Amino acid sequence: MNPTEQQTHSFQAEVREVLRLMIHSLYSNKEIFLRELISNASDACDKLRFEALRDDALLADDPDLRIEIEVDTDGGCLRVRDNGIGMNREEVTEHIGTIARSGTRQFLEQATGDEELDRQLIGQFGVGFYSAFIVADRVTLLTRRAGDAPSEGVYWESAGSGEYTIRQVERPERGTEVILHLKEAEHEFLETWRLRALVSRYSDHIGFPIRFRTEAAADDEGEAPEAGGWETVNQASALWTLPRADLDEDDYRAFYKHISHDLEDPLCWSHNHVEGAQTYINLLYVPSRAPLDILLQRDERRGLRLYVKRVFIMDAAEQLLPHYLRFIRGVVDSDDLPLNVSRELLQENELVGKIRAAVVKRALDMLSRLADEDAERYLEFWDQFGAVLKEGIVEDHAHRERIAGLLRFASTHDSEAGQRTSLAEYLARMPADQETIWYITADSHRAASHSPHLEIFRQRGIEVLLMSDRIDEWMMGYFTEYEGRRFRSIAKGEVGFEPAQAEPGGEDAQPARPQLLERIAEVLGEAVAEVRASQRLTESASCLVLGEQELALHMRQLLQQAGQAVPDAAPVLEVNLGHPLLKRLETEASDQAFTDLAHILHQQAVLAEGGQLDDPAAFVQRLNRVMAGAPAETA
Ligand code: ADP
């Protein structure tokens, strides 16, 4: 194949679909295309400056990095140009012809057709270059990678409807130019005043000058982009370098959108200039919404950007943030690291270690502050990222108490749905003589809040934390106490107290009935480790109880389904001797009926845990026999 020939390609089907949805759902925010293109241009300048640290010839012929915007009123075109790193042909195909994001498919699966919902979805998914198609019916991209020969320029064009063409062209200047052939209805973006207002609103504080060609100069000087005919319209000083006092909330919000490509405002941020043994700046943001794949832990490339003396070095989220803070976005700019710092060096550098420790502290401070100052917004954070933060309990020993202070849980003492409680609140509510922080884990909130294990706790008014994130069972395996109080699962071990005595009309304390328990145990065989009289149940007939060190049933099943070996551990079956079913068992004359009832007691306890039965059909048969009151032989 001749690399210079023109080729026409189809977009991946997904790209086409995303484009269609994006144009539809972002139309009311259509002006974001300008910010997205400027962000890309600014990133391209950052990358070139970094590469030029090793090879200054890359910059030599045109050392002033900049972004230029030019309007062609007659042609109905808007041009956004940078003299940054540029792209070669493979890069154009790879970056512009595909949307190489793991979230694409998920996005399409979740897209609803509801404009507002899809807008939020697509916002977290990031739109970038493709946002040009909101306002343009044709987009041309001309680019040449820094260091490549002028003959190796690339021309790419698409009408956004399914195909693009690509060919090699002569391009004297390095960098990228995006030409938007504006739709008839979008000619407002040919108005310089409108564009300038957008730049100052969205892009004032990116680190490179954004220049407009002034009308008069354009007339005088024709095509060539002479410096004299250009006017810089932004501040062009990287936002994080400015003193906090010079910045307002809108500045911070606009800058966040630049670095994150998020359409939503950030939830909060923290900006610190640190001087002392080391001099560095950090600017950290918490997004409003988690990316779709946050729990898969993949989208880290846009985490935290590392700069050294204002020069972008790399995305260094991995080196500067522990895994459980992977949702943080922002910038760290160090004056002390060497400009030629490599990834390997970052791993072991002592200065980096200190910056990382400071970033963790600032991030946790920021979250604590939000929790203290605005509980409602903190809950928004919690709903999005709480399950991620919980990983920190296991991962980050040194900060366990601090992270524990940030945890929130549903509880049996919630007065309304969606309420959350902190551990401090739990401690404050519990009676002075209570030594244990009680909790239950289940695979849904419903299963947790309806668990039979809660009965005795409800009866006695003892608060229980209801945990239903997947990670909870794992986290609680490591999280054994908080402020000197031990955590215990209400579904494991003996609870150590008994139901209140003598319900009205009921018998007094139930005498233990060892024969009955033994007989049930005999019927159930290896399915249970023991059958004992329950201290927990006041209403249900039976429940399963695990050893204190054992994995909850729903987790066992999850792991088994994932093909992992889990050690066998038969649970204890607890039965409520005051329950009519148990009373019936005691006097049951038919062996078959006794066997059926004993199995049902066990199987309903499995079901109440959210577990699955080994043989559901047998369960149904037994149940039907018991309900029909028919002897086994005739069933
Ligand atoms: P994103 O910027 O969110 O990764 P885009 O669709 O905007 O997604 O761009 C995809 C990729 O194309 C970028 O990551 C970058 O590698 C490349 N790219 C886009 N614009 C430019 C540009 N002006 N100069 C160089 N590369 C660019």
XYZ file of C-alpha atoms and ligand atoms in Angstrom:
662
model
C 0.000 0.000 0.000
C 1.286 3.413 -0.879
C 1.355 5.414 2.325
C 0.740 8.657 0.491
C -2.446 7.583 -1.197
C -5.787 8.813 -0.028
C -7.824 6.329 1.910
C -11.396 6.384 3.026
C -12.260 4.585 6.226
C -15.389 3.879 8.143
C -15.527 4.794 11.761
C -16.103 1.978 14.163
C -19.826 1.550 14.521
C -19.518 2.703 18.110
C -17.913 5.977 17.160
C -20.780 6.788 14.865
C -23.302 6.042 17.558
C -21.437 8.065 20.158
C -21.227 10.972 17.746
C -24.914 10.919 17.095
C -25.786 10.786 20.784
C -23.226 13.406 21.640
C -24.441 15.926 19.129
C -27.962 15.398 20.323
C -27.336 15.551 24.032
C -24.709 18.271 24.087
C -26.451 20.662 21.811
C -27.462 22.933 24.662
C -23.773 23.190 25.661
C -22.519 23.401 22.126
C -19.871 26.050 22.830
C -17.799 23.516 24.774
C -16.240 22.436 21.496
C -13.928 25.442 21.718
C -12.702 24.549 25.169
C -12.118 20.952 24.110
C -10.093 21.926 21.052
C -8.080 24.432 23.063
C -7.423 21.786 25.721
C -6.106 19.435 23.065
C -3.956 22.209 21.607
C -2.607 23.074 25.027
C -1.826 19.410 25.739
C -0.017 19.237 22.399
C 2.127 22.239 23.366
C 2.827 20.674 26.763
C 3.961 17.461 25.105
C 6.261 19.223 22.694
C 7.871 21.255 25.428
C 8.540 18.038 27.267
C 10.039 16.267 24.252
C 12.143 19.319 23.519
C 13.873 18.874 26.870
C 15.695 15.978 25.230
C 15.870 17.336 21.720
C 15.730 21.093 21.531
C 15.905 20.982 17.734
C 12.185 20.130 17.856
C 11.401 23.653 18.999
C 14.207 25.536 17.354
C 12.584 26.947 14.228
C 9.490 28.172 16.056
C 10.162 28.355 19.789
C 7.106 30.265 20.995
C 4.407 27.738 21.741
C 0.973 29.148 21.152
C -2.603 28.543 20.101
C -4.220 30.569 17.362
C -7.824 31.082 16.435
C -8.764 32.451 13.097
C -12.099 33.193 11.514
C -12.856 32.971 7.830
C -16.157 34.769 7.620
C -16.673 34.313 3.906
C -15.817 30.627 3.943
C -17.866 30.007 7.104
C -14.839 28.393 8.751
C -13.243 28.551 12.139
C -9.622 27.461 12.513
C -8.001 26.392 15.767
C -4.279 25.923 15.384
C -1.361 24.994 17.619
C 2.361 24.612 17.057
C 2.587 21.736 19.484
C 3.602 18.132 19.037
C 1.335 17.306 16.061
C 0.523 13.791 14.901
C 1.815 11.422 12.275
C -0.450 9.300 10.147
C -0.710 6.358 12.524
C -1.450 8.680 15.402
C -4.233 10.381 13.495
C -5.778 7.039 12.634
C -5.440 5.781 16.149
C -6.474 8.873 18.091
C -8.955 10.532 15.808
C -10.437 7.583 13.914
C -11.363 5.587 17.009
C -12.573 6.354 20.434
C -10.157 4.221 22.329
C -11.903 4.237 25.610
C -13.004 1.317 27.590
C -16.109 3.214 28.599
C -17.536 3.495 25.074
C -19.507 0.319 25.119
C -20.710 0.878 28.637
C -21.750 4.346 27.685
C -23.785 3.059 24.786
C -25.378 0.439 26.965
C -26.363 3.014 29.510
C -27.429 5.750 27.144
C -31.076 6.389 27.730
C -32.278 8.793 25.083
C -33.061 11.173 27.914
C -31.150 14.323 27.098
C -30.148 15.324 30.599
C -29.100 11.822 31.640
C -27.146 11.223 28.472
C -25.480 14.579 28.839
C -24.230 13.568 32.254
C -23.116 10.226 30.950
C -21.310 11.589 27.971
C -19.810 14.218 30.199
C -18.020 11.678 32.322
C -17.062 9.804 29.261
C -15.345 12.855 27.777
C -15.961 14.194 24.319
C -12.757 15.902 23.180
C -12.121 16.365 19.511
C -15.472 15.004 18.418
C -17.314 17.882 20.017
C -16.338 19.824 16.866
C -19.169 18.013 15.113
C -21.754 19.669 17.318
C -21.284 22.895 15.388
C -19.539 21.786 12.191
C -20.900 19.643 9.397
C -17.391 18.969 8.171
C -14.114 18.974 10.061
C -10.670 19.056 8.474
C -7.562 18.337 10.451
C -4.098 19.188 9.164
C -1.157 18.113 11.210
C 2.518 17.297 11.201
C 4.428 15.753 13.990
C 7.340 17.796 15.359
C 10.564 16.391 13.939
C 8.951 14.868 10.824
C 9.716 16.195 7.354
C 7.339 18.777 5.806
C 6.318 16.160 3.245
C 4.925 13.992 6.038
C 1.990 16.176 6.896
C -1.408 14.513 7.303
C -4.764 15.631 6.026
C -7.862 14.142 7.656
C -11.432 15.060 6.958
C -14.847 13.847 7.940
C -18.449 14.933 7.850
C -19.013 12.985 11.054
C -21.515 10.704 9.396
C -19.610 7.464 9.233
C -16.508 7.957 7.128
C -13.299 9.876 7.097
C -10.590 10.340 4.525
C -6.924 10.550 5.251
C -3.917 11.339 3.052
C -0.406 12.612 3.214
C 0.163 16.291 2.438
C 2.958 18.808 2.371
C 2.824 20.859 5.545
C 5.532 23.408 6.201
C 4.691 24.068 9.842
C 4.570 21.548 12.665
C 1.539 21.101 14.895
C -2.158 20.740 14.279
C -4.835 22.858 12.689
C -8.486 21.971 13.034
C -10.785 23.601 10.516
C -14.463 23.615 11.395
C -16.790 24.131 8.474
C -19.594 25.544 10.550
C -23.189 24.547 10.068
C -25.347 27.304 8.636
C -27.074 27.783 11.980
C -23.820 28.094 13.912
C -22.354 31.148 12.278
C -22.414 32.935 15.618
C -19.045 31.255 16.112
C -17.639 33.423 13.369
C -18.111 36.475 15.587
C -14.803 37.395 17.146
C -16.405 38.980 20.199
C -18.318 35.770 20.885
C -15.174 33.669 20.579
C -13.173 36.003 22.777
C -15.833 35.891 25.454
C -15.703 32.087 25.359
C -11.930 32.020 25.592
C -11.865 34.305 28.557
C -14.616 32.334 30.237
C -13.205 28.879 29.631
C -9.539 29.149 28.817
C -8.136 32.208 30.495
C -5.684 30.337 32.690
C -4.164 27.715 30.483
C -0.418 28.065 30.243
C -0.066 29.119 26.600
C -1.066 32.306 24.804
C -4.232 32.114 22.752
C -4.101 34.599 19.914
C -6.683 36.009 17.579
C -5.873 37.619 14.320
C -7.093 41.182 14.446
C -9.354 42.219 11.597
C -7.277 45.130 10.374
C -4.076 43.174 10.456
C -5.629 40.326 8.547
C -6.552 42.706 5.751
C -3.093 44.193 5.662
C -1.077 41.087 5.858
C -3.109 38.507 4.101
C -2.390 34.852 4.762
C 0.883 34.778 6.663
C 0.397 34.658 10.440
C 2.616 37.624 11.224
C 3.059 38.282 14.896
C 2.118 41.899 14.390
C -1.403 40.994 13.289
C -2.141 38.846 16.302
C -3.464 39.729 19.654
C -3.204 37.554 22.735
C -6.539 37.357 24.502
C -5.940 35.197 27.562
C -3.835 35.552 30.684
C -1.619 32.697 29.550
C -0.293 32.038 33.012
C -0.971 28.550 34.258
C -3.708 28.817 36.874
C -2.006 26.852 39.604
C 0.967 29.225 39.616
C -1.214 32.166 40.625
C -1.906 33.121 44.231
C -5.231 31.897 45.534
C -6.313 35.436 46.249
C -6.171 36.265 42.542
C -8.527 33.475 41.549
C -12.237 33.079 41.914
C -14.414 29.985 41.903
C -15.167 30.271 38.220
C -11.456 30.287 37.423
C -10.994 27.063 39.330
C -14.014 25.464 37.717
C -12.962 26.410 34.200
C -9.471 25.095 34.759
C -10.803 21.820 36.114
C -12.762 21.271 32.937
C -9.624 21.844 30.938
C -7.559 19.245 32.670
C -10.308 16.697 33.196
C -12.416 17.150 30.048
C -15.330 16.787 32.426
C -18.472 18.705 31.525
C -19.568 18.966 35.115
C -18.204 21.287 37.742
C -15.888 19.757 40.310
C -17.300 19.062 43.766
C -14.434 20.761 45.599
C -10.761 21.586 45.302
C -7.670 22.398 47.303
C -4.862 24.649 46.084
C -1.600 24.884 47.991
C 1.696 26.590 47.436
C 4.260 24.821 49.582
C 7.616 26.348 50.405
C 10.232 24.958 52.725
C 12.541 22.009 52.385
C 10.856 21.577 49.004
C 8.948 24.010 46.893
C 5.932 22.751 45.021
C 2.356 23.522 44.225
C -0.541 21.173 44.290
C -4.017 21.768 42.997
C -6.371 18.890 43.685
C -9.961 18.438 42.574
C -12.726 16.007 43.429
C -15.055 15.432 40.449
C -18.812 15.482 40.942
C -19.319 12.163 39.300
C -17.436 8.920 39.094
C -16.431 7.668 35.660
C -18.368 4.584 34.637
C -15.412 2.326 35.161
C -14.078 3.704 38.435
C -14.466 0.354 40.184
C -12.591 -1.395 37.404
C -9.777 0.957 38.295
C -8.760 1.681 34.747
C -9.162 5.309 33.798
C -6.126 6.791 35.446
C -4.517 8.494 32.533
C -6.127 11.797 33.357
C -5.483 11.758 37.025
C -2.770 13.953 38.292
C -0.430 15.847 36.028
C 3.130 16.310 37.106
C 4.907 19.518 36.097
C 8.462 20.478 36.926
C 9.073 24.225 36.974
C 5.926 24.760 34.858
C 6.924 22.158 32.264
C 4.479 19.301 31.876
C 6.296 16.028 32.485
C 3.676 13.295 32.549
C 0.496 12.009 34.010
C 1.760 10.660 37.272
C -1.341 9.610 39.166
C 0.187 6.234 39.814
C 3.272 7.709 41.421
C 1.604 10.538 43.295
C -1.663 9.025 44.469
C -2.485 5.805 46.250
C -4.963 3.643 44.438
C -7.876 4.452 46.691
C -7.608 8.153 45.796
C -7.621 7.498 42.066
C -10.639 9.752 41.580
C -8.610 12.869 42.431
C -7.717 15.114 39.514
C -5.239 17.943 39.401
C -1.747 19.260 39.033
C 1.459 18.945 41.015
C 4.260 21.302 40.027
C 7.645 20.801 41.668
C 10.575 23.211 41.636
C 13.017 20.627 42.931
C 12.659 17.565 40.744
C 15.008 17.350 37.775
C 13.407 18.177 34.431
C 14.601 14.906 32.981
C 12.833 12.866 35.626
C 11.727 9.484 34.266
C 8.953 7.176 35.368
C 11.478 4.838 36.923
C 13.083 7.651 38.844
C 9.688 8.761 40.095
C 9.121 5.369 41.671
C 12.035 5.638 44.031
C 12.740 9.342 44.338
C 12.659 10.566 47.898
C 11.296 13.987 46.998
C 8.471 12.313 45.105
C 7.708 10.204 48.162
C 7.335 13.362 50.224
C 5.154 15.067 47.651
C 2.985 11.972 47.508
C 2.581 11.930 51.282
C 1.604 15.597 51.190
C -0.880 15.011 48.375
C -2.562 12.242 50.372
C -2.787 14.474 53.400
C -4.208 17.381 51.411
C -6.720 15.141 49.708
C -7.944 13.702 53.012
C -8.020 17.202 54.523
C -10.112 18.391 51.621
C -12.609 15.562 52.119
C -12.779 16.113 55.876
C -13.407 19.781 55.311
C -16.201 19.035 52.881
C -17.734 16.570 55.340
C -17.612 19.135 58.148
C -18.761 22.127 56.195
C -21.334 20.703 53.858
C -22.714 17.323 54.853
C -25.080 17.219 51.922
C -22.374 17.706 49.315
C -20.222 15.245 51.166
C -22.933 12.647 50.693
C -22.877 13.381 46.977
C -19.189 12.604 47.089
C -19.830 9.508 49.155
C -22.406 8.108 46.777
C -19.981 8.449 43.895
C -16.670 7.491 45.451
C -17.332 5.976 48.868
C -16.744 2.423 47.681
C -13.359 3.490 46.290
C -12.319 5.335 49.422
C -13.085 2.210 51.456
C -10.175 0.478 49.727
C -8.000 2.863 51.712
C -8.987 1.154 54.962
C -7.207 -1.932 53.702
C -4.467 -0.247 51.674
C -3.335 2.628 53.802
C -2.600 1.577 57.325
C -1.053 4.873 58.276
C -4.233 6.807 57.533
C -6.763 4.225 58.608
C -8.241 6.304 61.422
C -8.560 9.352 59.184
C -10.207 7.383 56.418
C -12.461 5.688 58.966
C -13.629 9.148 59.983
C -14.733 9.716 56.389
C -16.784 6.536 56.075
C -20.569 6.679 55.951
C -23.037 3.839 56.379
C -26.702 3.115 56.251
C -28.003 2.118 59.656
C -31.004 0.609 61.389
C -31.374 3.993 63.084
C -31.852 5.918 59.825
C -35.067 7.864 59.936
C -35.254 8.248 56.175
C -34.039 6.421 53.115
C -30.654 7.479 51.831
C -29.505 8.750 55.200
C -25.937 7.893 56.177
C -24.214 7.758 59.481
C -20.571 8.240 60.419
C -18.813 6.027 62.925
C -18.510 9.008 65.247
C -22.286 9.399 65.183
C -22.725 5.715 65.896
C -20.417 5.968 68.905
C -22.193 9.058 70.141
C -25.562 7.297 70.034
C -24.578 4.021 71.593
C -25.076 3.376 75.315
C -21.951 3.751 77.458
C -21.810 0.043 78.290
C -21.963 -1.117 74.672
C -18.551 -2.298 73.601
C -19.233 -3.438 70.101
C -19.953 -1.660 66.838
C -22.445 -3.997 65.175
C -22.804 -4.367 61.432
C -24.154 -6.684 58.802
C -22.982 -7.163 55.212
C -25.243 -8.324 52.415
C -25.367 -8.012 48.675
C -28.061 -5.365 48.700
C -29.393 -2.802 51.105
C -32.713 -4.582 51.089
C -31.174 -7.912 52.020
C -29.219 -6.242 54.821
C -32.149 -4.333 56.238
C -34.495 -7.346 56.147
C -32.064 -9.859 57.544
C -33.493 -12.077 60.311
C -30.268 -11.521 62.215
C -31.470 -8.019 62.981
C -34.474 -9.157 64.999
C -32.932 -9.215 68.435
C -31.097 -5.944 67.718
C -34.279 -4.258 66.632
C -36.067 -5.571 69.664
C -33.393 -4.198 71.970
C -32.940 -0.951 70.085
C -29.288 -1.647 69.344
C -28.021 0.167 66.258
C -26.592 -1.931 63.427
C -24.695 -0.590 60.399
C -26.119 -1.954 57.165
C -23.395 -2.583 54.594
C -24.094 -3.549 51.038
C -21.107 -2.492 48.911
C -19.207 -5.395 47.453
C -16.075 -4.236 49.114
C -17.581 -4.164 52.621
C -17.031 -7.789 53.536
C -13.413 -7.515 52.402
C -12.866 -4.213 54.173
C -14.333 -5.484 57.429
C -11.888 -8.368 57.334
C -9.183 -5.772 58.011
C -11.100 -3.195 59.952
C -11.395 -4.668 63.396
C -11.866 -1.655 65.631
C -12.536 2.043 65.702
C -11.648 4.263 68.661
C -11.141 1.234 70.825
C -14.520 -0.364 70.025
C -14.541 -3.687 68.278
C -16.508 -4.295 65.104
C -18.645 -7.397 64.941
C -20.918 -8.857 62.342
C -24.354 -9.706 63.698
C -24.350 -12.749 61.421
C -21.221 -14.286 62.883
C -20.510 -15.935 66.211
C -22.692 -15.703 69.312
C -24.247 -12.335 69.989
C -23.936 -12.700 73.742
C -27.385 -11.593 74.826
C -30.861 -13.022 74.705
C -34.256 -11.911 73.517
C -36.346 -10.015 76.036
C -38.355 -12.519 78.022
C -41.953 -13.488 77.932
C -43.852 -12.109 75.003
C -47.475 -11.611 76.012
C -49.266 -14.918 75.958
C -46.039 -16.758 75.210
C -44.239 -19.217 77.353
C -41.536 -18.119 79.713
C -37.897 -18.782 78.977
C -37.697 -21.572 76.424
C -36.149 -24.614 77.955
C -33.417 -25.920 75.709
C -34.682 -29.007 73.927
C -31.580 -30.931 73.056
C -33.401 -33.863 71.483
C -35.255 -31.695 69.033
C -32.068 -29.874 68.034
C -30.198 -33.129 67.643
C -32.897 -34.632 65.520
C -32.886 -31.637 63.160
C -29.086 -31.818 62.955
C -29.298 -35.470 62.040
C -31.663 -34.754 59.173
C -29.513 -31.943 57.800
C -26.253 -33.861 58.078
C -23.215 -32.065 56.678
C -25.114 -29.038 55.445
C -24.768 -27.454 58.881
C -22.071 -27.566 61.532
C -24.503 -27.451 64.405
C -28.124 -26.711 65.217
C -28.679 -24.525 68.238
C -31.330 -22.448 69.949
C -31.091 -18.867 68.716
C -30.397 -15.794 70.781
C -31.011 -13.588 67.797
C -34.417 -14.454 66.468
C -37.639 -13.016 67.754
C -39.833 -13.490 64.684
C -38.190 -15.675 62.083
C -37.970 -19.407 62.549
C -34.334 -19.868 61.628
C -31.136 -18.227 60.446
C -27.601 -19.167 59.511
C -24.656 -18.059 61.601
C -21.021 -18.114 60.601
C -17.852 -18.309 62.593
C -16.348 -14.910 63.350
C -13.547 -15.389 60.858
C -15.674 -16.774 58.072
C -16.645 -15.118 54.847
C -20.266 -14.008 54.532
C -22.468 -16.286 52.487
C -23.131 -13.823 49.671
C -19.380 -13.325 49.242
C -18.735 -17.056 49.206
C -21.230 -17.498 46.427
C -19.761 -14.561 44.515
C -16.277 -16.017 44.693
C -17.495 -19.479 43.788
C -19.294 -18.094 40.765
C -16.062 -16.388 39.761
C -14.431 -19.816 39.827
C -12.384 -19.330 42.977
C -11.828 -22.025 45.520
C -13.343 -21.147 48.883
C -12.664 -23.366 51.859
C -15.665 -25.362 53.015
C -17.276 -24.002 56.112
C -20.698 -25.234 57.090
C -22.666 -22.574 58.989
C -24.516 -23.041 62.230
C -28.312 -23.209 61.947
C -30.021 -21.253 64.676
C -33.672 -21.939 65.330
C -36.220 -19.929 67.221
C -37.763 -22.311 69.725
C -40.655 -19.953 70.333
C -41.730 -20.132 66.692
C -44.842 -22.170 65.779
C -42.892 -24.164 63.189
C -40.546 -25.414 65.869
C -43.452 -26.232 68.113
C -45.003 -28.215 65.331
C -41.747 -30.069 64.753
C -41.645 -31.074 68.345
C -44.923 -32.920 68.103
C -44.631 -34.072 64.504
C -45.430 -37.738 64.263
C -44.601 -38.350 60.616
C -40.921 -38.841 59.852
C -41.324 -37.542 56.341
C -43.035 -34.367 57.524
C -40.293 -33.837 60.106
C -37.626 -34.235 57.443
C -39.402 -31.843 55.092
C -39.817 -29.227 57.791
C -36.215 -29.490 58.951
C -34.969 -28.960 55.404
C -37.325 -26.052 54.900
C -36.030 -24.423 58.078
C -32.544 -24.658 56.690
C -33.387 -23.629 53.169
C -35.425 -20.612 54.142
C -32.488 -19.442 56.241
C -30.298 -19.711 53.134
C -32.821 -17.713 51.126
C -33.128 -15.028 53.790
C -29.358 -14.526 53.528
C -29.762 -13.828 49.840
C -28.213 -17.221 49.140
C -29.073 -19.719 46.440
C -30.377 -23.203 47.066
C -28.454 -26.202 45.793
C -31.660 -27.897 44.721
C -34.517 -25.389 44.418
C -36.899 -27.941 42.894
C -36.625 -30.221 45.926
C -37.331 -27.225 48.137
C -40.514 -26.472 46.210
C -41.653 -30.077 46.462
C -41.102 -30.166 50.203
C -42.863 -26.872 50.657
C -45.854 -28.076 48.677
C -46.063 -31.308 50.610
C -46.036 -29.416 53.886
C -48.602 -26.888 52.700
C -50.910 -29.595 51.383
C -50.434 -31.486 54.626
C -50.168 -34.615 52.496
C -48.114 -37.642 53.463
C -44.986 -38.119 51.366
C -46.080 -41.304 49.643
C -49.014 -39.661 47.895
C -47.282 -36.400 46.938
P -8.801 13.273 24.498
O -8.137 14.580 24.266
O -9.939 13.343 25.437
O -7.889 12.133 24.676
P -9.682 13.664 21.871
O -10.679 12.942 21.022
O -9.912 15.107 22.072
O -9.614 12.886 23.200
O -8.271 13.462 21.251
C -7.756 12.177 21.095
C -6.268 12.226 20.982
O -5.895 12.859 19.749
C -5.555 13.043 22.031
O -5.359 12.284 23.219
C -4.253 13.366 21.332
O -3.360 12.268 21.397
C -4.688 13.530 19.911
N -4.905 14.961 19.618
C -6.078 15.630 19.625
N -5.885 16.927 19.316
C -4.555 17.094 19.127
C -3.711 18.209 18.798
N -4.202 19.440 18.641
N -2.388 17.969 18.670
C -1.880 16.729 18.856
N -2.610 15.653 19.170
C -3.932 15.822 19.309
